[in-house]
XYZ file of C-alpha atoms in Angstrom:
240
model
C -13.425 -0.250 17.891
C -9.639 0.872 17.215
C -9.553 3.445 13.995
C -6.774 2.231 11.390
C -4.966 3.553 8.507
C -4.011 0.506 6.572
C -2.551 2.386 3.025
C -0.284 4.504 3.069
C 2.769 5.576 1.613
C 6.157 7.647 2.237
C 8.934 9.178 0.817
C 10.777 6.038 0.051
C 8.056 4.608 -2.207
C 8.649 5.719 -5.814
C 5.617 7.817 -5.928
C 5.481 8.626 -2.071
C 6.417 12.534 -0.818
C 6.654 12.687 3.040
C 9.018 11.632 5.551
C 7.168 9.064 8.202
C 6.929 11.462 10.836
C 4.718 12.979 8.787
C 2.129 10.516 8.355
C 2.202 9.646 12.177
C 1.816 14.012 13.036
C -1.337 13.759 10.537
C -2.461 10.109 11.845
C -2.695 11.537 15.245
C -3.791 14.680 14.437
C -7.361 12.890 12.561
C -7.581 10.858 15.531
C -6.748 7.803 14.405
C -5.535 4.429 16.472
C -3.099 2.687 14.597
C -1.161 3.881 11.233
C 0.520 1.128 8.811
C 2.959 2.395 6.348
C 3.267 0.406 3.446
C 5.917 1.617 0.365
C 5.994 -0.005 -2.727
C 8.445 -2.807 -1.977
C 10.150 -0.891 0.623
C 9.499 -2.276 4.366
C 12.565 0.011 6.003
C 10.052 3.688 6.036
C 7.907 1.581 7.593
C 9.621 -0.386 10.500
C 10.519 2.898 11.402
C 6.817 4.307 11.588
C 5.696 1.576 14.310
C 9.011 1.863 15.880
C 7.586 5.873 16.450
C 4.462 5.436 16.789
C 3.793 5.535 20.464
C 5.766 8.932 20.333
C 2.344 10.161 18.729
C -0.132 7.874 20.648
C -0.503 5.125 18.210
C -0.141 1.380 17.121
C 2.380 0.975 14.866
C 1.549 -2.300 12.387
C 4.540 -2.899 9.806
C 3.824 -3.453 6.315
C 4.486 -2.655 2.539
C 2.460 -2.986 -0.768
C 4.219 -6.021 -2.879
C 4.368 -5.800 -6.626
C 3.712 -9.281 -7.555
C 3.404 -10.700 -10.857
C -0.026 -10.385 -10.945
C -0.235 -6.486 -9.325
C -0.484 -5.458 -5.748
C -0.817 -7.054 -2.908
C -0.649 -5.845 1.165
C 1.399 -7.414 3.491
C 0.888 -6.349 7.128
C 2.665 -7.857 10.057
C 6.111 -9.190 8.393
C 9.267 -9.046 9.640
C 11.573 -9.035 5.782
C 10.170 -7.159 2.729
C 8.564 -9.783 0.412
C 10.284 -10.216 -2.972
C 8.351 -8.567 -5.758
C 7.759 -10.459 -9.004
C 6.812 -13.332 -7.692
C 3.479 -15.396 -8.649
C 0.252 -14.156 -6.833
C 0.398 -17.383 -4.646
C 4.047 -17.382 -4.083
C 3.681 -14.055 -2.538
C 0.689 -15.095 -0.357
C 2.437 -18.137 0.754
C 6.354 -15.799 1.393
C 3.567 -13.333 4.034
C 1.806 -16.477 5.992
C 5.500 -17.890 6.040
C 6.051 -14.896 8.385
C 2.564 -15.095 9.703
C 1.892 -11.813 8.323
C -1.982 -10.837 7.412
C -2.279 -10.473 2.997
C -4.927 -7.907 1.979
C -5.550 -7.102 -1.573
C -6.233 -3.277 -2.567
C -8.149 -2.193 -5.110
C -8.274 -5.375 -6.896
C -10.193 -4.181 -9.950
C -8.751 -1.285 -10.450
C -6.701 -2.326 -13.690
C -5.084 1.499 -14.379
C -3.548 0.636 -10.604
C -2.306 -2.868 -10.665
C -5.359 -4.467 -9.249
C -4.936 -8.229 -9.799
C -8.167 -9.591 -10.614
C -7.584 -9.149 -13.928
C -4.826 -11.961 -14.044
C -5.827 -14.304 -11.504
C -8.863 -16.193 -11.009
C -11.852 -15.243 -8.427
C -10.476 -18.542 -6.343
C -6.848 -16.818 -5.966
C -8.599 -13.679 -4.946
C -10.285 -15.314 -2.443
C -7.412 -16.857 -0.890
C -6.540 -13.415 0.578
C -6.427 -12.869 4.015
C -8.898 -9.932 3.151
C -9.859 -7.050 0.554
C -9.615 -4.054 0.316
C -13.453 -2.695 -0.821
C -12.795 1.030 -0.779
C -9.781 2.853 -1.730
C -10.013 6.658 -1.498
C -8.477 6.958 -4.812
C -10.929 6.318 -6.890
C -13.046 8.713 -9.948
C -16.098 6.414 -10.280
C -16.786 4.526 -6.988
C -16.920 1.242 -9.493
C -13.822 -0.587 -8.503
C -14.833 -0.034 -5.107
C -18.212 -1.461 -5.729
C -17.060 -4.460 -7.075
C -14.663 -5.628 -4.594
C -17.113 -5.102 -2.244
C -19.574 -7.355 -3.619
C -16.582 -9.823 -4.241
C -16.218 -9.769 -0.811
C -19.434 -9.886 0.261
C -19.777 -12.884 -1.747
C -17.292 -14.886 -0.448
C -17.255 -13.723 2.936
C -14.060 -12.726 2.933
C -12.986 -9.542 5.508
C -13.211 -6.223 4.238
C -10.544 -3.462 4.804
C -10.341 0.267 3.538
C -7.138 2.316 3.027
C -6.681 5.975 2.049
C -3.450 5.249 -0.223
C -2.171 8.041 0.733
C 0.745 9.543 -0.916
C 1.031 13.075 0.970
C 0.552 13.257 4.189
C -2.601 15.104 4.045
C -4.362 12.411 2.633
C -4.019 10.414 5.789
C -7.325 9.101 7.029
C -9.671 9.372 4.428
C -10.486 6.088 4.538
C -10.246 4.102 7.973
C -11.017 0.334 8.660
C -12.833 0.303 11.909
C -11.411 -2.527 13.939
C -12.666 -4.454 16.534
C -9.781 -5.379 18.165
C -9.071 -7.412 21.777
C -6.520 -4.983 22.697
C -4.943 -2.102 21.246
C -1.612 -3.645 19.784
C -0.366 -4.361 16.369
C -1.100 -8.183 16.897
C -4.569 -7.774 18.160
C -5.822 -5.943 15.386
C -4.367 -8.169 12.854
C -5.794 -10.889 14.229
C -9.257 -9.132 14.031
C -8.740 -7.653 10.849
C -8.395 -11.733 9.519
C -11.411 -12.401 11.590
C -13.336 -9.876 10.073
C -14.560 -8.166 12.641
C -14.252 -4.757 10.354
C -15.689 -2.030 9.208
C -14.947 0.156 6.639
C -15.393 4.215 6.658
C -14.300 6.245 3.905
C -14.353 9.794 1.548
C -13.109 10.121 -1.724
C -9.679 11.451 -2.229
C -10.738 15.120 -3.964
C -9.772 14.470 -7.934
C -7.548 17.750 -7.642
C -5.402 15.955 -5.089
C -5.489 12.769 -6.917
C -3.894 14.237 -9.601
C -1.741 16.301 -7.967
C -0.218 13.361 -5.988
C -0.035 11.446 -9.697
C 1.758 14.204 -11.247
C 3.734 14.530 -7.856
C 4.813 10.569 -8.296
C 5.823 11.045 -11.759
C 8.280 13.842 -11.059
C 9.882 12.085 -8.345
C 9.935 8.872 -10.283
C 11.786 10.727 -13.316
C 14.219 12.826 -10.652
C 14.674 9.644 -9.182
C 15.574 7.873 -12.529
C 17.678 10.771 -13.316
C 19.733 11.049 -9.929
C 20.558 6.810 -10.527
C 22.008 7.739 -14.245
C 24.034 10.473 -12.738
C 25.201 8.294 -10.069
C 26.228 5.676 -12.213
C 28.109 7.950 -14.168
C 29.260 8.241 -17.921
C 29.876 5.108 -19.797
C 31.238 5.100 -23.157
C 31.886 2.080 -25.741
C 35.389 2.349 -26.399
C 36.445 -0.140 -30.354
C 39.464 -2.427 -30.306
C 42.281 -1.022 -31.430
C 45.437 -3.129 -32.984
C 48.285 -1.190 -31.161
């Protein structure tokens, strides 16, 4: 069984504080197998992670977390970043078109863009898998629920720390019974099912902190793009 870090995120997701290498030091350092960044609509952070992953002993596996119209949805094993905004299907259909692997996290999680809230149980079951434990969570509920979900309709189940420092790397793992120890092998299983999930909650003063975190860098952000764009001023017609 390979140990894998399927949720994570870095300093070029909107909310994300931590440069790859980062994640990778504290994948390693946990003992982990395999590491899969995945930024909010941002594939570059990652490519680079499982281009640098050997460098710390692991399996690289390429991904990001697409903001589709219905909420969020993970795409492992793609080549292009996947267009956000587009239908929950549409976005499901642009990751096979790449034969990528689509995993849904925290689907009932509404505060967090879960998508089982817009889109019927049939959709959600057209995943690839879901995720049943997120290690952000305050309740354990949403957690619960996907799992029965899953259970249900024998779908694969995945965990993911969702990570936004690198700290937070590893709290939740998807055990992985994988052929070989290669990105493509443990896709493959993952879509199989032949998973496992292990996991701790994220502690709530963390959670927080990495919320409050996001927002500041989301407003810096926002602020930095005005400042770049620079002053713009309506200027009347005037008959010369």
């Amino acid at each position: 069984m390979l140990s894998v870090e399927l949720h994570t995120h870095s300093a070029l997701s909107h909310d994300g504080r931590d440069p790859v290498e980062l994640l990778l030091e504290q994948a390693a350092a946990v003992g982990l197998d395999a590491l899969a960044v995945t930024d909010h609509d941002e594939i570059d952070a990652s490519i680079e992670a499982a281009e640098l992953a050997p460098d710390y002993g692991l399996v690289g596996i390429v991904g990001m977390e697409v903001t589709c119209a219905a909420g969020h949805v993970l795409a492992f094993g793609i080549d292009e970043a996947i267009e956000p905004g587009l239908p929950f299907d549409e976005t499901l259909d642009r990751i096979h078109d790449q034969d990528g692997v689509a995993v849904v996290p925290h689907p009932f999680q509404k505060s967090r863009h879960g998508v089982a809230a817009h889109i019927s149980d049939e959709q959600l079951a057209s995943a690839d898998a879901i995720e049943v434990y997120n290690s952000r969570l305050f309740t354990g509920r949403s957690n619960r629920q996907a799992e029965k979900f899953a259970i249900r309709r024998n779908l694969p189940m995945t965990a993911g720390s969702d990570a936004h420092i690198s700290e937070m790397v590893g709290q939740a793992v998807t055990e992985v019974g994988a052929d070989e120890r290669s990105a493509e092998a443990i896709l493959s299983a993952i879509a199989d099912g032949r998973t496992s999930v292990v996991g701790k909650r994220t502690p709530w003063r963390v959670s927080i902190r990495q919320f409050a975190g996001g927002a500041k860098r989301r407003a810096f952000r926002a602020v930095d793009r005005l400042r770049r764009a620079g002053p713009t001023r309506d200027r009347p017609d005037r008959d010369d």
